[in-house]
Short mmCIF file of C-alpha atoms and ligand atoms in Angstrom, two decimals:
data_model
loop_
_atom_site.label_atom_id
_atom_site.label_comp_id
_atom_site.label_asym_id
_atom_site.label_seq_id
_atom_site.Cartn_x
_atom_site.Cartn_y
_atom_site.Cartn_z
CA UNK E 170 23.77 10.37 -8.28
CA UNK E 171 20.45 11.30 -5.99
CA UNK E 172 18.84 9.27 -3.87
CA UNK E 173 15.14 9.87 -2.52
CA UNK E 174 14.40 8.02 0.61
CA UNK E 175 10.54 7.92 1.34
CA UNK E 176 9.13 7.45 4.16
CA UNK E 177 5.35 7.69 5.26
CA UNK E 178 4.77 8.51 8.68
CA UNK E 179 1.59 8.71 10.40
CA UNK E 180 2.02 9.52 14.18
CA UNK E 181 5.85 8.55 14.53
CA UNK E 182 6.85 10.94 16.75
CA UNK E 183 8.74 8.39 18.45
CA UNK E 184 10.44 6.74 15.78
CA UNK E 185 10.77 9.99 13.38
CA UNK E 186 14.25 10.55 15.25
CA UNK E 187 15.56 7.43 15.46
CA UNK E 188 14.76 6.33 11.58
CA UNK E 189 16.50 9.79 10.67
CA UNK E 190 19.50 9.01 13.01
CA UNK E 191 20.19 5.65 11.38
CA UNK E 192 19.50 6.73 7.56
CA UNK E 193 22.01 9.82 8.41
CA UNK E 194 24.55 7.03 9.12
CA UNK E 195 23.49 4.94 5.75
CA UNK E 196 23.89 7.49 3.79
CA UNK E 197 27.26 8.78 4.87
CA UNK E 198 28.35 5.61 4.63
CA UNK E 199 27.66 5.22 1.05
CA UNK E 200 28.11 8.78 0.30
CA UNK E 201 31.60 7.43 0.93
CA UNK E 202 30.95 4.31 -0.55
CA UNK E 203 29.35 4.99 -3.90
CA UNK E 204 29.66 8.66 -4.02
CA UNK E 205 25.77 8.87 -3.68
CA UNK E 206 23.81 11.66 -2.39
CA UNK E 207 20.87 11.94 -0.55
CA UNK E 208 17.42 13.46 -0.10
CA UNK E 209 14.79 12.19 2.57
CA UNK E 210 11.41 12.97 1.35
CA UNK E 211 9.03 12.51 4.61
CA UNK E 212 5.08 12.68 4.31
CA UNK E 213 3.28 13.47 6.85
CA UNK E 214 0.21 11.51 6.78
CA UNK E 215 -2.21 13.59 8.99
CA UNK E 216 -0.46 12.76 11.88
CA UNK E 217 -1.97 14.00 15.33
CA UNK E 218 1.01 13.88 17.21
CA UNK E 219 4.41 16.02 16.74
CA UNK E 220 5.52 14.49 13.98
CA UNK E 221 4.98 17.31 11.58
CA UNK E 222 6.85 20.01 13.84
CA UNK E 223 10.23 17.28 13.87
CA UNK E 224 9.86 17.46 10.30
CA UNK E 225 10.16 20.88 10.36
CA UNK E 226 12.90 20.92 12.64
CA UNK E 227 14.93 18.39 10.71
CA UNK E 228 14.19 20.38 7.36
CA UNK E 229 16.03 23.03 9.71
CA UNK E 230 19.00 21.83 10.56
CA UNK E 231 19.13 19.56 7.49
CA UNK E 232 18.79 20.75 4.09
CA UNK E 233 18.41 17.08 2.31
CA UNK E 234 14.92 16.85 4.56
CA UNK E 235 11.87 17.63 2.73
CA UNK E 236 8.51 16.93 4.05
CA UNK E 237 5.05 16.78 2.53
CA UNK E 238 2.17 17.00 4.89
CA UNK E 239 -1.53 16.38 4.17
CA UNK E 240 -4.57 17.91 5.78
CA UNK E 241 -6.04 14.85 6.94
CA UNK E 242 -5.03 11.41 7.02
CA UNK E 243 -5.69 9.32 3.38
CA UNK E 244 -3.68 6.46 4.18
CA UNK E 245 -0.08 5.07 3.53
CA UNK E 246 -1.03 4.63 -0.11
CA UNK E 247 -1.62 7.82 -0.58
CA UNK E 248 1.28 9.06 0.97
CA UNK E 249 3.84 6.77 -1.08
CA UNK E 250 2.11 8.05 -4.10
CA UNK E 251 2.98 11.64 -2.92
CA UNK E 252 6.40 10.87 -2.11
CA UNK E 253 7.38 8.95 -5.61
CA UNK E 254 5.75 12.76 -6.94
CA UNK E 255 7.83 14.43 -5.09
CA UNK E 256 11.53 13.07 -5.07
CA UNK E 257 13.72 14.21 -7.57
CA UNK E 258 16.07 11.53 -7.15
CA UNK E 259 17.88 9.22 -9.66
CA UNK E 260 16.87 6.40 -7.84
CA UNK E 261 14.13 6.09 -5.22
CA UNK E 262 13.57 3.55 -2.06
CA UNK E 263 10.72 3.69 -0.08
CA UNK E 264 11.20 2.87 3.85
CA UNK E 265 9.09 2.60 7.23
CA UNK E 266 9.83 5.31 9.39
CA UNK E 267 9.67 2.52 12.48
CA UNK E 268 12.82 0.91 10.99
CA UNK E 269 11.22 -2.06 9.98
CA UNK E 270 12.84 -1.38 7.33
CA UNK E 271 16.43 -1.65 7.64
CA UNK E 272 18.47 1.06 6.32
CA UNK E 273 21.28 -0.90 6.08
CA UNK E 274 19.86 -2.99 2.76
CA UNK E 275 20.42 0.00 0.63
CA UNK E 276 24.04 -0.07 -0.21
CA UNK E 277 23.20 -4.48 -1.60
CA UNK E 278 20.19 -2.91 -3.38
CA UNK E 279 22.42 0.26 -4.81
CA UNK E 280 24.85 -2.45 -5.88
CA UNK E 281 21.81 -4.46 -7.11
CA UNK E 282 20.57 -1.62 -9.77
CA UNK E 283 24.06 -0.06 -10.39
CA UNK E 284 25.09 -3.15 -12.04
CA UNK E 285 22.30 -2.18 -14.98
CA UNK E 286 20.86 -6.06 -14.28
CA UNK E 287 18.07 -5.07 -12.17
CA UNK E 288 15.58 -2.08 -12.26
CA UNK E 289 14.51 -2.58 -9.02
CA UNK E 290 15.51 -4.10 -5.67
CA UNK E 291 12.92 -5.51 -3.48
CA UNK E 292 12.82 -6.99 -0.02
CA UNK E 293 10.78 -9.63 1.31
CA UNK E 294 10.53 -10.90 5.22
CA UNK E 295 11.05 -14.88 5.71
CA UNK E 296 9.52 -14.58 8.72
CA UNK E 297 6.15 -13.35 10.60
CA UNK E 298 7.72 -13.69 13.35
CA UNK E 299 6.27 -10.99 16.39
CA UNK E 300 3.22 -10.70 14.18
CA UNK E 301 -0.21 -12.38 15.67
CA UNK E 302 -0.62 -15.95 14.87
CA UNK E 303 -4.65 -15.27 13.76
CA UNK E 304 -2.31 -11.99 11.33
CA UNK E 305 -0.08 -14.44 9.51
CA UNK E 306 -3.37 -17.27 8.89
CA UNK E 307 -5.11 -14.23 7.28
CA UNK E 308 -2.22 -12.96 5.03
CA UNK E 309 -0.91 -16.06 4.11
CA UNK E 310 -4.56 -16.96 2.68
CA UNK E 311 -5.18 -13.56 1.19
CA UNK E 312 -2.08 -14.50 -0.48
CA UNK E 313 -3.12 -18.06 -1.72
CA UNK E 314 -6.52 -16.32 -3.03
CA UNK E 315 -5.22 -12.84 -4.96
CA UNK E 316 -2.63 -15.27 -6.70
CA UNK E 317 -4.88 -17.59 -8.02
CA UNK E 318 -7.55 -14.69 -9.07
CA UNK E 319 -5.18 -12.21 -10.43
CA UNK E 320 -2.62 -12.47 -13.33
CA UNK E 321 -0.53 -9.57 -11.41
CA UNK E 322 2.17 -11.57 -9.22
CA UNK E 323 1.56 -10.62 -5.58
CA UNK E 324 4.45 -11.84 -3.24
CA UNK E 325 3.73 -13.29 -0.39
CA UNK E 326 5.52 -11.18 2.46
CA UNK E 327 7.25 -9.03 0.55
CA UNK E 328 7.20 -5.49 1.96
CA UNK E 329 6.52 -2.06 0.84
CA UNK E 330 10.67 -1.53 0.92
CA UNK E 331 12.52 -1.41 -2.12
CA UNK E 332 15.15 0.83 -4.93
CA UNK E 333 13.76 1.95 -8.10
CA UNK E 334 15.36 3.21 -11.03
CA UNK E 335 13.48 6.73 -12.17
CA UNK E 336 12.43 4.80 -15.16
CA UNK E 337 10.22 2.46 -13.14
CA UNK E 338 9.16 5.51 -10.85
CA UNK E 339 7.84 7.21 -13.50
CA UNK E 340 5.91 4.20 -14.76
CA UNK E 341 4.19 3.84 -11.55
CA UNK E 342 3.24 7.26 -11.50
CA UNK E 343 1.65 6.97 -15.33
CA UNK E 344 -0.70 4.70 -13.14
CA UNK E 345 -3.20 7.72 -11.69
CA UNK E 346 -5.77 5.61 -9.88
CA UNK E 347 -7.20 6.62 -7.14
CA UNK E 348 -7.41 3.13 -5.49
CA UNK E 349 -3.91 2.36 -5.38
CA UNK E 350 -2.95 -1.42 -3.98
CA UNK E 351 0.97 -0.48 -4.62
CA UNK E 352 1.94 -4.61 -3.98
CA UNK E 353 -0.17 -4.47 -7.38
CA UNK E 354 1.09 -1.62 -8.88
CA UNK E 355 4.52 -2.88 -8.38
CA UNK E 356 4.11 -5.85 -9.99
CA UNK E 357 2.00 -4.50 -12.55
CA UNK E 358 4.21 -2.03 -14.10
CA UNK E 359 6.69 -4.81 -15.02
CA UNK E 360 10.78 -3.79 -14.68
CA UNK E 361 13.65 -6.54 -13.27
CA UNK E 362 13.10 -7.03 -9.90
CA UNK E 363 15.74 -8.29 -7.59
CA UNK E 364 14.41 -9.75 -4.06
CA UNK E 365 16.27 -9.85 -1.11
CA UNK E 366 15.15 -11.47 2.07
CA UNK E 367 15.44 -10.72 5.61
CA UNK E 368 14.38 -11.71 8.98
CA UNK E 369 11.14 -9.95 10.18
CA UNK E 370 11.96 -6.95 12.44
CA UNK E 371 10.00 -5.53 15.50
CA UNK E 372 9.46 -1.81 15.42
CA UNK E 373 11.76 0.53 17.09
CA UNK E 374 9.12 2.77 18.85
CA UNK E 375 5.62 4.11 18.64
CA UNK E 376 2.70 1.28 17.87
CA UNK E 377 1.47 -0.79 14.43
CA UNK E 378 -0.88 2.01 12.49
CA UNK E 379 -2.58 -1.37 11.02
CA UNK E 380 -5.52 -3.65 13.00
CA UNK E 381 -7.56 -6.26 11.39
CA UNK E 382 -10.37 -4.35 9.79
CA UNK E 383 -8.05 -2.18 8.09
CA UNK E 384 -5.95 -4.82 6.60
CA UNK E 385 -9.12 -6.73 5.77
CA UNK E 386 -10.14 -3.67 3.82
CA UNK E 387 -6.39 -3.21 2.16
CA UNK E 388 -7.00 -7.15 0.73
CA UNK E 389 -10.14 -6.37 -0.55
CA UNK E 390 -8.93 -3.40 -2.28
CA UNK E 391 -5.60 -5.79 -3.69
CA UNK E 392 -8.14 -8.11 -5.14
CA UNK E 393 -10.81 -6.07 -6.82
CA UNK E 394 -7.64 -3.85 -8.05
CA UNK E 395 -5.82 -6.30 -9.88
CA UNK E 396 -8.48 -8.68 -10.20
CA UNK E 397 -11.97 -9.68 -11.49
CA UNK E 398 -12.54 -13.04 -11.19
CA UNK E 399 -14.58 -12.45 -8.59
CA UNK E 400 -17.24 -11.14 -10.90
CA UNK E 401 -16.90 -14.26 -13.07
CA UNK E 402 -17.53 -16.23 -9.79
CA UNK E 403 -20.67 -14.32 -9.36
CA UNK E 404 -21.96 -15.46 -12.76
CA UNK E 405 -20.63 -18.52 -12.43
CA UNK E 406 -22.51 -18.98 -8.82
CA UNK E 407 -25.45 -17.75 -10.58
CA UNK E 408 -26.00 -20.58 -13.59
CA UNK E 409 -25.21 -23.17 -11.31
CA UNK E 410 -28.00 -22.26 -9.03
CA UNK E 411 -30.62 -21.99 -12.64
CA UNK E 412 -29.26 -25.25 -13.27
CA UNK E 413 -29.90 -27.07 -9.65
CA UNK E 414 -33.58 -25.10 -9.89
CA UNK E 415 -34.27 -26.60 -13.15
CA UNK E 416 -33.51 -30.05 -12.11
CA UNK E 417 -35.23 -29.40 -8.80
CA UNK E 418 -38.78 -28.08 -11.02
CA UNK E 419 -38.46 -31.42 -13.40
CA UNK E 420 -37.91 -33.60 -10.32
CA UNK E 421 -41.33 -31.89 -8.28
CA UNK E 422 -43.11 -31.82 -11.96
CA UNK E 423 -42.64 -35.54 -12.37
CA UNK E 424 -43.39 -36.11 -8.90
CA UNK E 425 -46.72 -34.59 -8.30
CA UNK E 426 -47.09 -36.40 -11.74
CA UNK E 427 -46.88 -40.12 -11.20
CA UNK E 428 -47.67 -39.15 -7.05
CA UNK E 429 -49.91 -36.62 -6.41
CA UNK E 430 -48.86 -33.87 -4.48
CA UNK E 431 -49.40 -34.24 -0.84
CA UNK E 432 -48.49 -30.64 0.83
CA UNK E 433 -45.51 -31.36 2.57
CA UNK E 434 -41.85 -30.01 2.28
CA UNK E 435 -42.57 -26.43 3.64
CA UNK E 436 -39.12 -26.36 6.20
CA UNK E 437 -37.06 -27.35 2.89
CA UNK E 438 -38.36 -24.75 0.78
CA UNK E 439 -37.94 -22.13 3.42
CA UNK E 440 -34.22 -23.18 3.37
CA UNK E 441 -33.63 -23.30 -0.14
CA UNK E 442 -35.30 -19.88 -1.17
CA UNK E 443 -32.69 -18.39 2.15
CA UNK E 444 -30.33 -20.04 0.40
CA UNK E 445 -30.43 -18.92 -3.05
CA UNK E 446 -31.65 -15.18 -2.06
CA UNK E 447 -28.34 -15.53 0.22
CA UNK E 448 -26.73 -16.12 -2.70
CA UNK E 449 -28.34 -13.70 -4.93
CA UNK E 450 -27.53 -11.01 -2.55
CA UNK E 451 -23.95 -11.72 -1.81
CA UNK E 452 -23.38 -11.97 -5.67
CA UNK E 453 -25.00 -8.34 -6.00
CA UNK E 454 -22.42 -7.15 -3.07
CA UNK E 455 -19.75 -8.56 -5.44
CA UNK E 456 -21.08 -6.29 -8.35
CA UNK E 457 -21.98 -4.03 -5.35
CA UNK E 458 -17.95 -3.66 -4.37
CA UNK E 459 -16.58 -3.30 -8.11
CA UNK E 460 -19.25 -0.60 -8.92
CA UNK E 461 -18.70 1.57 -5.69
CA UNK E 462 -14.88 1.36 -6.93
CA UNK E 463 -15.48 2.40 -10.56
CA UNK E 464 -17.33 5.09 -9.16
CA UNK E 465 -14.45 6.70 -6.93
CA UNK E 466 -12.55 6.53 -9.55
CA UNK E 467 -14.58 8.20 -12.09
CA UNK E 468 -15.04 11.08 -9.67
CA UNK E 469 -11.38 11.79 -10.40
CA UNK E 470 -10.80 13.08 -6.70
CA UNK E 471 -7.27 13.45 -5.75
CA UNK E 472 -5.16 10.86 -4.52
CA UNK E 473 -4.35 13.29 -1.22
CA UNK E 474 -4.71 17.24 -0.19
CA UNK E 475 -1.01 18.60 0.82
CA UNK E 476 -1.05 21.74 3.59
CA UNK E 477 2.00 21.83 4.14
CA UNK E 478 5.33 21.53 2.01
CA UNK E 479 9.27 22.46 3.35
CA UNK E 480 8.39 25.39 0.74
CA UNK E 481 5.78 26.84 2.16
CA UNK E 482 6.67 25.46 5.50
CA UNK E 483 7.20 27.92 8.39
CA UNK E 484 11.12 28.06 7.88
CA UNK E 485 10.22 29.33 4.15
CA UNK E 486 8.25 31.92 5.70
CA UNK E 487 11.55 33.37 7.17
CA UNK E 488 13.66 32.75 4.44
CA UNK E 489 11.13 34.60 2.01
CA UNK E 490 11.30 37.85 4.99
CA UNK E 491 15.13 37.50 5.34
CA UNK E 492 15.35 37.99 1.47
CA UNK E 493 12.87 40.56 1.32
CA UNK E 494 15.21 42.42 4.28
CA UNK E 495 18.24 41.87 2.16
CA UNK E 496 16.79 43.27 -0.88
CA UNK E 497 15.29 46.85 0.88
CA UNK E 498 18.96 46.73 2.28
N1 UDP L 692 1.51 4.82 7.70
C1 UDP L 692 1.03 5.94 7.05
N2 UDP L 692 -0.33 6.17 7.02
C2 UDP L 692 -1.22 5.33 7.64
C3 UDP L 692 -0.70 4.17 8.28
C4 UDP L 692 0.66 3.95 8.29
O1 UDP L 692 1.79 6.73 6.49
O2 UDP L 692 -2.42 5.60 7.61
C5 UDP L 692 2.98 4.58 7.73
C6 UDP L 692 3.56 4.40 9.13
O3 UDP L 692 3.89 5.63 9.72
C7 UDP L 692 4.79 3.56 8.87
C8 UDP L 692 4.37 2.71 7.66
O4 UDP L 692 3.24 3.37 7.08
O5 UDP L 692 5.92 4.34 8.51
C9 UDP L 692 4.02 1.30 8.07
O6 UDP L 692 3.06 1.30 9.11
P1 UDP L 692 3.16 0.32 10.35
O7 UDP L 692 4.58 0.19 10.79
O8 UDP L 692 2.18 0.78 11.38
O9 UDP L 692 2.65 -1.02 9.69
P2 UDP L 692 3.21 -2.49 10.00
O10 UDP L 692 4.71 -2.42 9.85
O11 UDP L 692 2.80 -2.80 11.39
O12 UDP L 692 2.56 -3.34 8.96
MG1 MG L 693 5.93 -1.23 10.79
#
C-alpha cells in the first residue's frame, strides 16, 4: 500500500525542512502502524528562494522524495494538479508544506478510507482563528454567495487537505480544465467524503503566499467555475430595467398628455441614464468575465510548464554518468 503525500510549495524554504521532518515521523509511524509506504511528491511552484535546491537535497538522501518544479510560478492550482499527475500512490493526500496541515490526521483519515466506507477523507478548520477579521467577513460571504449560485457543494472552511482513493484521483484528473477551482472540483467529481475538523493552525515558518486581491480573484474564479447564475442575473437585471423604462415612457406620455410638458427634470434624467448605462456595463463585464474564461480554455494551454523533475534533476545527471562508467568498465 503507497501513499503520495503532495505538497505545493512556493518559497518555503523555511518550512520545506520542518514539514519533511514531521511527515518522516507520520509515516514511520504508520509504516508501523498500517504497514503503509510512502512517497512525498513536492512541486516546486516557481519558487525564488532555495526551495528547489532542498528538494534536491532531500531527493538525495531520501529516495521516497520526488519533486516537480515549474519554470515560473502558475499558482497552487496548478501545482496540485501536477502532483495528483504525478503520484503513483494507492491513495493520495494533499498537504501545506507550512504544516497547516497537520500530518498527524493521516493515520484517522487512512483508517477513514481503509474501512471501504469512505472514498475520501477531508478536513475542515472550525476556526479562523489568527486569520484577519476583514479575511474571515470576506470568506464567510463568498461562501454564503457560491452556495446559493452553484449546485456544486462548496464547504465553508474546509481546506485543500485531504486522502483520496486512486479511483477519485483519477476522476479529478478526467477533469482537464485549465481554470481549476479544486474546492469545486472536489465536490464536483462526487465520491464519499468523510470530514474531519480541527482547530485552525498558525504556520510554522516562512509568510501566507495569499493577500486580498489574490483571494478575491480565486472566488471569482470558484464562482464562474461551478456556476452561472450570474449570467441569468445579468438577464434578469436587464428585463427589469425594460420593464421600469416602459412604465417610466407611459407615465411621461400621459403626462405631457393631460399637462403639457414644461422642460424640467434634467438632474433626474442625468441620473437615471448613469444608472442604467451603469448597469448595462457591469452586466457586459459579467458576460465580459465568462467569455475571457471560455476563451483560456479553448486555447488549450497547459495547466503548468515543468523544468525540472528528480529524473532529470541534477542527481540523475550523475546517476546516468556513474552508469555510463560502469558499463565502459
Ligand atoms: N502555494 C503554491 N503556489 C502559490 C501559492 C501558494 O504552491 O502560488 C502553496 C504554499 O507553498 C503552501 C500552500 O500553497 O504550501 C498554501 O499557501 P499558504 O500557506 O501561503 O496559504 P494560507 O495557508 O495562508 O491560506
Ligand atoms: Mg498556510
Amino acid at each position: 500500500m503507497l501513499i503520495s503525500l503532495i505538497v505545493p510549495c512556493y518559497n518555503e524554504q523555511d518550512a520545506l525542512p520542518l514539514f519533511y521532518q514531521e511527515a518522516s515521523r507520520v509515516a514511520e509511524e504508520m509504516g508501523r502502524s498500517h504497514g503503509a509506504e510512502f512517497e512525498f511528491v513536492f512541486i516546486d511552484d516557481g519558487s525564488k528562494d532555495d526551495t528547489l535546491s532542498i528538494m534536491r537535497a532531500l531527493h538525495g538522501q531520501d529516495a521516497r522524495v520526488r519533486y516537480q518544479s515549474f519554470s515560473r510560478n502558475f499558482g497552487k492550482e496548478a501545482g496540485i494538479w501536477a502532483g495528483l499527475k504525478a503520484a503513483r500512490g494507492d491513495y493520495v493526500a494533499m498537504l501545506d508544506a507550512d504544516l497547516q496541515d497537520p500530518p498527524s490526521l493521516l493515520p484517522e483519515m487512512l483508517d477513514a478510507l481503509i474501512s471501504g466506507e469512505y472514498d475520501c477523507a477531508a478536513t475542515r478548520r472550525t476556526t479562523r482563528k489568527g486569520e484577519p477579521p476583514v479575511r474571515s467577513f470576506f470568506a464567510r460571504l463568498f461562501y454564503r454567495i457560491i452556495n446559493k449560485m452553484s449546485d456544486t457543494e462548496i464547504v465553508d472552511g474546509a481546506r485543500d487537505f485531504r486522502l483520496m482513493t486512486r479511483q477519485m484521483v483519477d476522476a479529478i484528473l478526467s477533469m482537464g480544465e485549465y481554470n481549476r477551482f479544486s474546492k469545486g472540483i472536489f465536490s464536483w467529481v462526487g465520491f464519499r467524503t468523510k470530514w474531519l475538523e480541527y482547530t485552525n493552525v498558525e504556520r510554522v515558518a516562512g509568510t501566507t503566499k495569499w493577500n486580498f486581491w489574490k483571494l478575491f480573484r480565486y472566488s471569482i474564479d470558484g464562482i464562474v467555475g461551478f456556476s452561472t447564475a450570474p449570467l441569468a442575473l445579468a438577464a434578469f437585471v436587464g428585463v427589469f430595467f425594460c420593464l421600469a423604462a416602459f412604465l417610466g415612457i407611459l407615465f411621461v406620455v400621459v403626462r405631457a398628455l393631460l399637462f403639457g410638458d414644461p422642460t424640467n427634470g434634467w438632474p433626474s434624467l442625468v441620473c437615471i441614464v448613469l444608472l442604467c448605462s451603469g448597469v448595462q456595463l457591469f452586466c457586459t463585464g459579467i458576460v465580459g468575465v465568462y467569455l475571457s474564461k471560455t476563451y483560456l480554455e479553448t486555447k488549450r494551454r497547459p495547466i503548468c510548464i515543468l523544468k525540472e523533475t528528480e529524473e532529470s534533476g541534477p542527481r540523475a545527471d550523475q546517476r546516468l554518468q556513474s552508469r555510463k562508467n560502469q558499463e565502459e568498465r
